[in-house]
CSV table of C-alpha atoms in Angstrom, one decimal:
chain,number,residue,atom,x,y,z
P,612,MET,CA,71.8,26.0,317.0
P,613,LYS,CA,74.0,23.3,318.4
P,614,LEU,CA,71.7,20.6,317.1
P,615,LYS,CA,71.5,22.2,313.7
P,616,SER,CA,75.2,22.5,313.5
P,617,TYR,CA,75.6,18.8,314.5
P,618,TYR,CA,73.2,17.7,311.7
P,619,PHE,CA,75.1,20.0,309.3
P,620,VAL,CA,78.4,18.5,310.2
P,621,ILE,CA,77.0,14.9,309.9
P,622,SER,CA,75.4,15.7,306.6
P,623,PHE,CA,78.6,17.3,305.2
P,624,MET,CA,80.7,14.2,306.3
P,625,VAL,CA,78.2,11.8,304.6
P,626,ILE,CA,78.2,13.8,301.4
P,627,ALA,CA,82.0,14.0,301.4
P,628,LEU,CA,82.3,10.3,302.1
P,629,PHE,CA,79.9,9.6,299.2
P,630,ALA,CA,81.8,11.9,296.9
P,631,ASN,CA,85.1,10.3,297.8
P,632,CYS,CA,83.6,6.8,297.1
P,633,LYS,CA,82.3,8.0,293.8
P,634,ALA,CA,85.7,9.4,293.0
P,635,GLU,CA,87.4,6.2,293.8
P,636,GLU,CA,84.8,4.2,291.8
P,637,SER,CA,85.4,6.5,288.8
P,638,LYS,CA,89.1,6.1,289.1
P,639,SER,CA,88.9,2.4,289.2
P,640,GLU,CA,86.5,2.3,286.2
P,641,LYS,CA,89.2,4.1,284.2
P,642,ALA,CA,92.0,1.7,284.8
P,643,LEU,CA,92.3,-1.5,282.8
P,644,GLN,CA,94.0,-3.5,285.6
P,645,GLU,CA,91.2,-2.6,288.0
P,646,ALA,CA,88.4,-3.6,285.6
P,647,LEU,CA,90.1,-6.9,284.7
P,648,LYS,CA,91.0,-7.9,288.2
P,649,GLY,CA,89.8,-11.5,288.8
P,650,LYS,CA,89.7,-12.0,285.0
P,651,PHE,CA,93.3,-12.0,283.8
P,652,LEU,CA,96.5,-10.0,284.1
P,653,ILE,CA,96.8,-7.1,281.7
P,654,GLY,CA,100.3,-6.6,280.5
P,655,VAL,CA,102.4,-4.3,278.3
P,656,ALA,CA,105.8,-4.5,276.5
P,657,MET,CA,108.2,-1.8,277.8
P,658,ASN,CA,110.8,-0.1,275.6
P,659,ALA,CA,114.1,1.4,276.7
P,660,ASP,CA,112.7,5.0,277.3
P,661,GLN,CA,110.0,3.7,279.5
P,662,ILE,CA,112.3,1.3,281.5
P,663,THR,CA,114.8,4.2,282.1
P,664,GLY,CA,112.0,6.6,283.0
P,665,LYS,CA,112.8,9.0,280.1
P,666,ASP,CA,109.2,8.6,278.8
P,667,THR,CA,107.5,10.0,281.9
P,668,ALA,CA,104.0,10.0,280.4
P,669,GLY,CA,104.4,6.4,279.3
P,670,VAL,CA,105.5,5.4,282.8
P,671,ARG,CA,102.4,7.0,284.4
P,672,LEU,CA,100.1,5.1,281.9
P,673,ILE,CA,101.8,1.8,282.6
P,674,LYS,CA,101.5,2.1,286.4
P,675,GLU,CA,97.9,3.1,286.1
P,676,HIS,CA,96.6,0.5,283.6
P,677,PHE,CA,98.9,-2.5,283.7
P,678,ASN,CA,99.9,-5.1,286.3
P,679,SER,CA,102.3,-7.2,284.1
P,680,ILE,CA,105.3,-6.2,282.0
P,681,THR,CA,107.4,-7.8,279.3
P,682,PRO,CA,110.6,-6.3,277.9
P,683,GLU,CA,110.3,-5.5,274.3
P,684,ASN,CA,114.0,-6.0,273.4
P,685,CYS,CA,116.4,-5.7,276.4
P,686,MET,CA,116.4,-9.4,277.4
P,687,LYS,CA,117.0,-10.8,274.0
P,688,SER,CA,120.2,-12.7,273.7
P,689,GLU,CA,122.0,-10.4,271.3
P,690,VAL,CA,121.4,-7.5,273.8
P,691,LEU,CA,122.3,-9.5,277.0
P,692,GLN,CA,125.3,-11.4,275.6
P,693,PRO,CA,126.6,-9.6,272.5
P,694,GLU,CA,130.0,-11.3,272.9
P,695,GLU,CA,130.5,-14.8,274.4
P,696,GLY,CA,130.9,-14.5,278.2
P,697,LYS,CA,130.4,-10.7,278.2
P,698,PHE,CA,126.9,-9.9,279.6
P,699,ASP,CA,125.3,-6.5,279.7
P,700,PHE,CA,122.5,-6.5,282.3
P,701,ALA,CA,122.2,-2.7,282.7
P,702,LEU,CA,118.8,-2.2,281.0
P,703,ALA,CA,117.4,-5.6,282.1
P,704,ASP,CA,118.3,-4.8,285.7
P,705,GLN,CA,116.4,-1.5,285.5
P,706,TYR,CA,113.4,-3.4,283.9
P,707,VAL,CA,113.2,-6.0,286.7
P,708,ASP,CA,113.6,-3.2,289.3
P,709,PHE,CA,110.7,-1.3,287.8
P,710,GLY,CA,108.4,-4.4,288.0
P,711,GLN,CA,109.4,-5.1,291.6
P,712,LYS,CA,108.9,-1.5,292.8
P,713,ASN,CA,105.4,-1.5,291.2
P,714,ASN,CA,104.3,-5.0,292.3
P,715,MET,CA,103.9,-6.2,288.8
P,716,PHE,CA,104.1,-9.7,287.3
P,717,ILE,CA,107.4,-9.7,285.5
P,718,VAL,CA,108.0,-11.7,282.3
P,719,GLY,CA,111.4,-12.4,280.9
P,720,HIS,CA,111.5,-12.4,277.0
P,721,THR,CA,113.1,-14.4,275.5
P,722,LEU,CA,115.8,-17.0,276.2
P,723,ILE,CA,116.0,-19.0,273.0
P,724,TRP,CA,115.0,-17.5,269.7
P,725,HIS,CA,116.5,-17.8,266.3
P,726,SER,CA,116.1,-14.1,265.6
P,727,GLN,CA,117.9,-11.4,267.6
P,728,ALA,CA,120.5,-13.9,268.7
P,729,PRO,CA,124.2,-13.0,268.4
P,730,LYS,CA,126.0,-14.6,265.4
P,731,TRP,CA,128.8,-15.9,267.6
P,732,PHE,CA,126.3,-18.3,269.3
P,733,PHE,CA,126.4,-20.7,266.4
P,734,VAL,CA,129.9,-20.5,264.9
P,735,ASP,CA,133.5,-21.1,265.9
P,736,LYS,CA,136.5,-18.8,265.4
P,737,ASP,CA,136.6,-19.8,261.7
P,738,GLY,CA,133.0,-18.9,261.1
P,739,LYS,CA,131.9,-22.6,260.8
P,740,ASP,CA,128.9,-24.1,262.6
P,741,VAL,CA,129.8,-25.3,266.0
P,742,SER,CA,129.2,-28.9,267.1
P,743,ARG,CA,126.0,-30.0,268.9
P,744,GLU,CA,127.8,-30.2,272.2
P,745,VAL,CA,129.3,-26.8,271.9
P,746,LEU,CA,125.9,-25.2,271.1
P,747,ILE,CA,124.2,-27.0,274.0
P,748,GLU,CA,126.9,-25.8,276.3
P,749,ARG,CA,126.5,-22.2,275.1
P,750,MET,CA,122.7,-22.5,275.4
P,751,LYS,CA,123.0,-23.8,279.0
P,752,ASN,CA,125.5,-21.1,280.0
P,753,HIS,CA,123.3,-18.3,278.6
P,754,ILE,CA,120.1,-19.6,280.2
P,755,THR,CA,121.8,-20.4,283.5
P,756,THR,CA,123.4,-17.0,283.8
P,757,VAL,CA,120.3,-15.0,282.8
P,758,VAL,CA,117.6,-16.9,284.7
P,759,GLY,CA,119.9,-17.4,287.7
P,760,ARG,CA,120.6,-13.7,287.9
P,761,TYR,CA,116.8,-12.9,288.3
P,762,LYS,CA,115.9,-16.1,290.3
P,763,GLY,CA,112.9,-15.3,292.4
P,764,ARG,CA,112.4,-11.9,290.7
P,765,VAL,CA,111.3,-12.7,287.2
P,766,HIS,CA,108.0,-14.6,287.6
P,767,GLY,CA,107.8,-16.2,284.1
P,768,TRP,CA,110.1,-16.8,281.1
P,769,ASP,CA,109.4,-17.1,277.4
P,770,VAL,CA,111.9,-19.9,277.2
P,771,VAL,CA,111.6,-20.8,273.6
P,772,ASN,CA,110.2,-18.5,270.9
P,773,GLU,CA,108.8,-19.3,267.5
P,774,ALA,CA,110.3,-22.8,267.0
P,775,ILE,CA,107.4,-24.2,264.8
P,776,GLU,CA,106.3,-23.1,261.3
P,777,ASP,CA,102.7,-22.4,260.4
P,778,ASP,CA,102.4,-25.9,258.8
P,779,GLY,CA,103.4,-27.6,262.0
P,780,SER,CA,107.0,-28.5,261.0
P,781,PHE,CA,109.9,-27.4,263.1
P,782,ARG,CA,111.6,-24.2,262.0
P,783,LYS,CA,115.0,-25.0,260.4
P,784,SER,CA,116.8,-22.6,262.7
P,785,LYS,CA,120.4,-23.0,263.7
P,786,PHE,CA,119.2,-24.4,267.0
P,787,TYR,CA,117.3,-27.1,265.2
P,788,GLN,CA,119.9,-27.7,262.5
P,789,ILE,CA,122.7,-28.2,265.0
P,790,ILE,CA,121.0,-29.8,268.0
P,791,GLY,CA,117.7,-31.1,266.6
P,792,GLU,CA,114.3,-30.8,268.2
P,793,ASP,CA,115.9,-31.7,271.6
P,794,PHE,CA,116.9,-28.0,271.9
P,795,ILE,CA,113.4,-27.2,273.1
P,796,ARG,CA,113.4,-29.8,275.8
P,797,LEU,CA,117.0,-28.8,276.9
P,798,ALA,CA,116.1,-25.1,277.1
P,799,PHE,CA,113.2,-25.8,279.5
P,800,GLU,CA,115.3,-28.1,281.6
P,801,PHE,CA,118.1,-25.5,281.9
P,802,ALA,CA,115.7,-22.8,282.8
P,803,HIS,CA,113.9,-25.0,285.4
P,804,GLU,CA,117.3,-25.9,287.0
P,805,ALA,CA,118.2,-22.2,287.2
P,806,ASP,CA,115.0,-21.1,288.9
P,807,PRO,CA,112.7,-24.0,289.9
P,808,GLU,CA,109.9,-21.6,291.0
P,809,ALA,CA,109.7,-19.5,287.7
P,810,GLU,CA,106.9,-20.2,285.3
P,811,LEU,CA,108.1,-21.4,281.8
P,812,TYR,CA,106.4,-20.7,278.6
P,813,TYR,CA,106.5,-21.5,274.9
P,814,ASN,CA,105.6,-18.5,272.7
P,815,ASP,CA,104.8,-18.2,269.0
P,816,TYR,CA,102.7,-16.4,266.4
P,817,SER,CA,100.0,-17.5,264.1
P,818,MET,CA,98.8,-19.9,266.8
P,819,SER,CA,95.3,-20.0,265.4
P,820,LYS,CA,96.4,-21.9,262.4
P,821,GLU,CA,95.5,-25.5,262.6
P,822,GLY,CA,98.9,-26.9,261.6
P,823,LYS,CA,100.7,-24.9,264.2
P,824,ARG,CA,98.0,-25.5,266.8
P,825,ASP,CA,98.2,-29.3,266.5
P,826,ALA,CA,102.1,-29.2,266.5
P,827,VAL,CA,102.3,-27.1,269.6
P,828,VAL,CA,99.8,-29.3,271.4
P,829,LYS,CA,101.8,-32.4,270.4
P,830,MET,CA,105.0,-30.7,271.5
P,831,VAL,CA,103.6,-29.7,274.9
P,832,LYS,CA,102.3,-33.2,275.6
P,833,LYS,CA,105.6,-34.7,274.6
P,834,LEU,CA,107.5,-32.5,277.0
P,835,GLN,CA,105.0,-33.3,279.7
P,836,SER,CA,105.4,-37.1,279.1
P,837,GLU,CA,109.1,-36.6,279.5
P,838,GLY,CA,108.6,-34.9,282.9
P,839,VAL,CA,109.7,-31.5,281.6
P,840,LYS,CA,108.2,-28.5,283.4
P,841,ILE,CA,106.2,-26.2,281.0
P,842,ASP,CA,103.6,-23.9,282.5
P,843,GLY,CA,102.1,-22.0,279.7
P,844,ILE,CA,101.7,-21.3,276.0
P,845,GLY,CA,101.9,-17.7,274.7
P,846,MET,CA,99.6,-17.0,271.7
P,847,GLN,CA,101.1,-13.9,270.0
P,848,GLY,CA,98.4,-11.6,269.0
P,849,HIS,CA,99.8,-9.7,266.1
P,850,MET,CA,96.4,-9.3,264.3
P,851,THR,CA,95.2,-7.9,261.0
P,852,MET,CA,91.7,-7.0,260.2
P,853,ASP,CA,91.4,-10.4,258.5
P,854,PHE,CA,93.5,-12.7,260.6
P,855,PRO,CA,93.0,-14.5,262.8
P,856,THR,CA,89.3,-15.4,262.8
P,857,LEU,CA,87.5,-15.5,266.1
P,858,GLU,CA,86.6,-19.1,265.5
P,859,GLU,CA,90.1,-20.3,265.0
P,860,GLU,CA,91.4,-18.2,267.8
P,861,GLU,CA,88.9,-19.8,270.1
P,862,LYS,CA,89.8,-23.4,269.0
P,863,SER,CA,93.4,-22.7,269.9
P,864,ILE,CA,92.6,-21.2,273.3
P,865,VAL,CA,90.6,-24.3,274.1
P,866,ALA,CA,93.0,-26.8,272.7
P,867,PHE,CA,96.0,-25.3,274.5
P,868,SER,CA,94.1,-25.1,277.8
P,869,GLU,CA,93.2,-28.7,277.5
P,870,THR,CA,96.9,-29.7,277.8
P,871,GLY,CA,96.6,-28.4,281.3
P,872,VAL,CA,98.9,-25.4,280.9
P,873,LYS,CA,98.1,-21.7,281.3
P,874,VAL,CA,97.2,-19.7,278.1
P,875,MET,CA,98.5,-16.3,277.5
P,876,ILE,CA,97.6,-13.8,274.7
P,877,THR,CA,101.0,-12.2,274.1
P,878,GLU,CA,102.3,-9.4,271.9
P,879,LEU,CA,98.8,-8.1,271.1
P,880,ASP,CA,98.4,-5.4,268.4
P,881,LEU,CA,96.1,-4.8,265.4
P,882,THR,CA,97.2,-3.3,262.2
P,883,VAL,CA,94.8,-1.5,259.9
P,884,LEU,CA,97.2,-1.0,257.1
P,885,PRO,CA,97.2,-2.9,253.8
P,886,SER,CA,99.4,-6.0,253.7
P,887,PRO,CA,102.2,-5.7,251.3
P,888,GLY,CA,102.3,-9.4,250.5
P,889,THR,CA,100.3,-12.6,250.6
P,890,LYS,CA,102.1,-14.2,253.6
P,891,VAL,CA,100.3,-13.6,256.8
P,892,SER,CA,102.6,-14.0,259.8
P,893,ALA,CA,104.6,-12.0,262.3
P,894,ASP,CA,108.0,-13.2,261.0
P,895,VAL,CA,110.4,-10.3,261.8
P,896,ALA,CA,112.5,-11.4,258.7
P,897,LEU,CA,109.8,-10.1,256.3
P,898,SER,CA,110.6,-6.8,254.7
P,899,TYR,CA,109.1,-4.8,251.9
P,900,GLU,CA,110.0,-1.6,250.1
P,901,TYR,CA,108.0,1.5,251.1
P,902,GLN,CA,105.3,2.5,248.7
P,903,LYS,CA,102.9,5.4,249.2
P,904,GLN,CA,99.8,3.2,248.7
P,905,LEU,CA,101.0,1.0,251.6
P,906,ASN,CA,100.9,4.0,254.0
P,907,PRO,CA,97.3,5.3,253.4
P,908,TYR,CA,96.8,7.1,256.8
P,909,PRO,CA,99.9,9.2,257.5
P,910,ASN,CA,97.8,12.0,259.2
P,911,GLY,CA,95.3,10.0,261.1
P,912,LEU,CA,92.6,7.3,260.6
P,913,PRO,CA,89.3,8.0,258.9
P,914,ASP,CA,86.4,7.6,261.4
P,915,SER,CA,85.2,4.5,259.6
P,916,VAL,CA,88.5,2.8,259.8
P,917,ALA,CA,88.9,3.7,263.4
P,918,GLN,CA,85.5,2.3,264.2
P,919,ALA,CA,86.2,-0.9,262.4
P,920,ALA,CA,89.4,-1.4,264.4
P,921,HIS,CA,87.5,-0.6,267.6
P,922,ASP,CA,84.9,-3.2,266.7
P,923,HIS,CA,87.5,-5.8,265.8
P,924,TYR,CA,89.4,-5.3,269.2
P,925,SER,CA,86.1,-5.5,271.0
P,926,GLU,CA,85.2,-8.9,269.5
P,927,PHE,CA,88.5,-10.4,270.6
P,928,PHE,CA,88.5,-8.9,274.1
P,929,ARG,CA,85.0,-10.3,274.5
P,930,LEU,CA,86.4,-13.7,273.4
P,931,PHE,CA,89.2,-13.4,276.0
P,932,LEU,CA,86.7,-12.5,278.7
P,933,LYS,CA,84.5,-15.5,277.7
P,934,HIS,CA,87.5,-17.7,278.3
P,935,ALA,CA,88.9,-15.8,281.4
P,936,ASP,CA,89.0,-19.2,283.2
P,937,LYS,CA,91.6,-20.4,280.7
P,938,ILE,CA,93.5,-17.2,279.9
P,939,ASP,CA,96.0,-16.1,282.6
P,940,ARG,CA,97.3,-12.9,280.9
P,941,VAL,CA,96.8,-10.6,277.9
P,942,THR,CA,99.8,-8.5,277.0
P,943,MET,CA,99.8,-5.6,274.6
P,944,TRP,CA,102.9,-5.3,272.4
P,945,GLY,CA,103.7,-1.6,273.2
P,946,LEU,CA,101.9,1.2,274.9
P,947,THR,CA,101.0,3.9,272.3
P,948,ASP,CA,100.7,3.9,268.6
P,949,GLY,CA,104.0,5.8,268.4
P,950,ASP,CA,105.9,3.1,270.2
P,951,SER,CA,104.8,0.3,268.0
P,952,TRP,CA,107.1,-1.9,265.9
P,953,ARG,CA,104.2,-1.9,263.4
P,954,ASN,CA,105.3,1.5,262.1
P,955,ASN,CA,108.4,-0.1,260.6
P,956,TRP,CA,107.4,-3.7,260.0
P,957,PRO,CA,107.1,-5.2,257.5
P,958,VAL,CA,107.3,-1.8,255.6
P,959,PRO,CA,109.6,0.8,257.1
P,960,GLY,CA,108.3,4.3,257.6
P,961,ARG,CA,104.6,3.7,257.8
P,962,THR,CA,102.2,5.2,260.3
P,963,ASP,CA,100.1,2.6,262.0
P,964,TYR,CA,97.5,2.7,264.8
P,965,PRO,CA,97.7,-0.7,266.4
P,966,LEU,CA,97.5,-0.1,270.2
P,967,LEU,CA,95.0,1.0,272.9
P,968,PHE,CA,96.6,4.5,273.4
P,969,ASP,CA,97.2,7.0,270.8
P,970,ARG,CA,100.4,9.0,270.0
P,971,ASN,CA,99.4,11.6,272.6
P,972,TYR,CA,99.1,9.0,275.4
P,973,GLN,CA,95.3,9.3,275.3
P,974,PRO,CA,93.2,6.2,275.7
P,975,LYS,CA,91.2,5.2,272.6
P,976,PRO,CA,87.5,4.4,273.0
P,977,ILE,CA,88.4,0.7,273.0
P,978,VAL,CA,89.9,1.2,276.6
P,979,GLU,CA,86.4,2.3,277.9
P,980,THR,CA,84.8,-0.5,275.9
P,981,ILE,CA,87.1,-3.2,277.4
P,982,ILE,CA,86.4,-1.8,280.9
P,983,LYS,CA,82.6,-1.9,280.4
P,984,GLU,CA,82.8,-5.4,279.0
P,985,ALA,CA,84.8,-6.6,282.0
P,986,ASN,CA,82.4,-5.1,284.4
P,987,GLN,CA,79.3,-6.8,282.9
């Protein structure tokens, strides 16, 4: 009896150990960050409800699936410094605390961007454009204060955002009009001075377009020749079913990598809705009036459309995995379909389905597909 009991106990322990291992394996297979370990970081943009913990279901998903975070809005200059010299770090502090507590790679977004910048930044008390010297000083104060506050805590910064047009020319923003193209170099220098260890990035949309691709490569090489620290290029991934093409996306990944900096796929989402205009870009200034025909799926996607979106995402994630030696991070621009800016841009009030998780916080089939592709 004692011998039988001994063998029974040993058998039970082996079965339990095997079952536990299978459970752990199953758990790992369901998490994007586990599947993509050793490939690239998988990130997500966090909104205010997630940062404050109000969206508890969202927080759970973020902790489970992602190992990098980017703030959707709380670190943009109009939020951090709505009035000159008066900073509001309440939400940004909570964002950084969340990332630190959960051992995540924390991205700061964004220091210098023509959009969502406070109006005071560019004008004097009479509403006239400030001088070059004044704008440079304001830029330096903002960057030094923000980056300095999070020195050693924020791991990488989108230093300059969307400074180049699709044709390769410089965007005629107030930064460019008042300072000239030097504003880009100065922004990187100020950020580096404020935190010498932080990674510094240039971030832009439509990066698969040849004109923009060539201009960004030229800009990066120029900064490098001047001894300016630039660590990475962010390729915004605001995709449609027609744009970008896999071929052009791959050309840009390779071209940017050949400059010697890291490549990131940032702000990734995929709209399945019809375009209201002929211009293909992610310019937040675009806006069109709501029309019923532009909102064809208010109550859910037809199976054929959902499958097409799934297949499109699959192709691009296969491309990212193919170039995992060049790509450092892939960041989704939002967690669930209900969170996405796509519901209100460029047509307010639409129902879109652009992300990896649905409005009920459930993973779409694409999540399992990405995990399987990563494990091959």
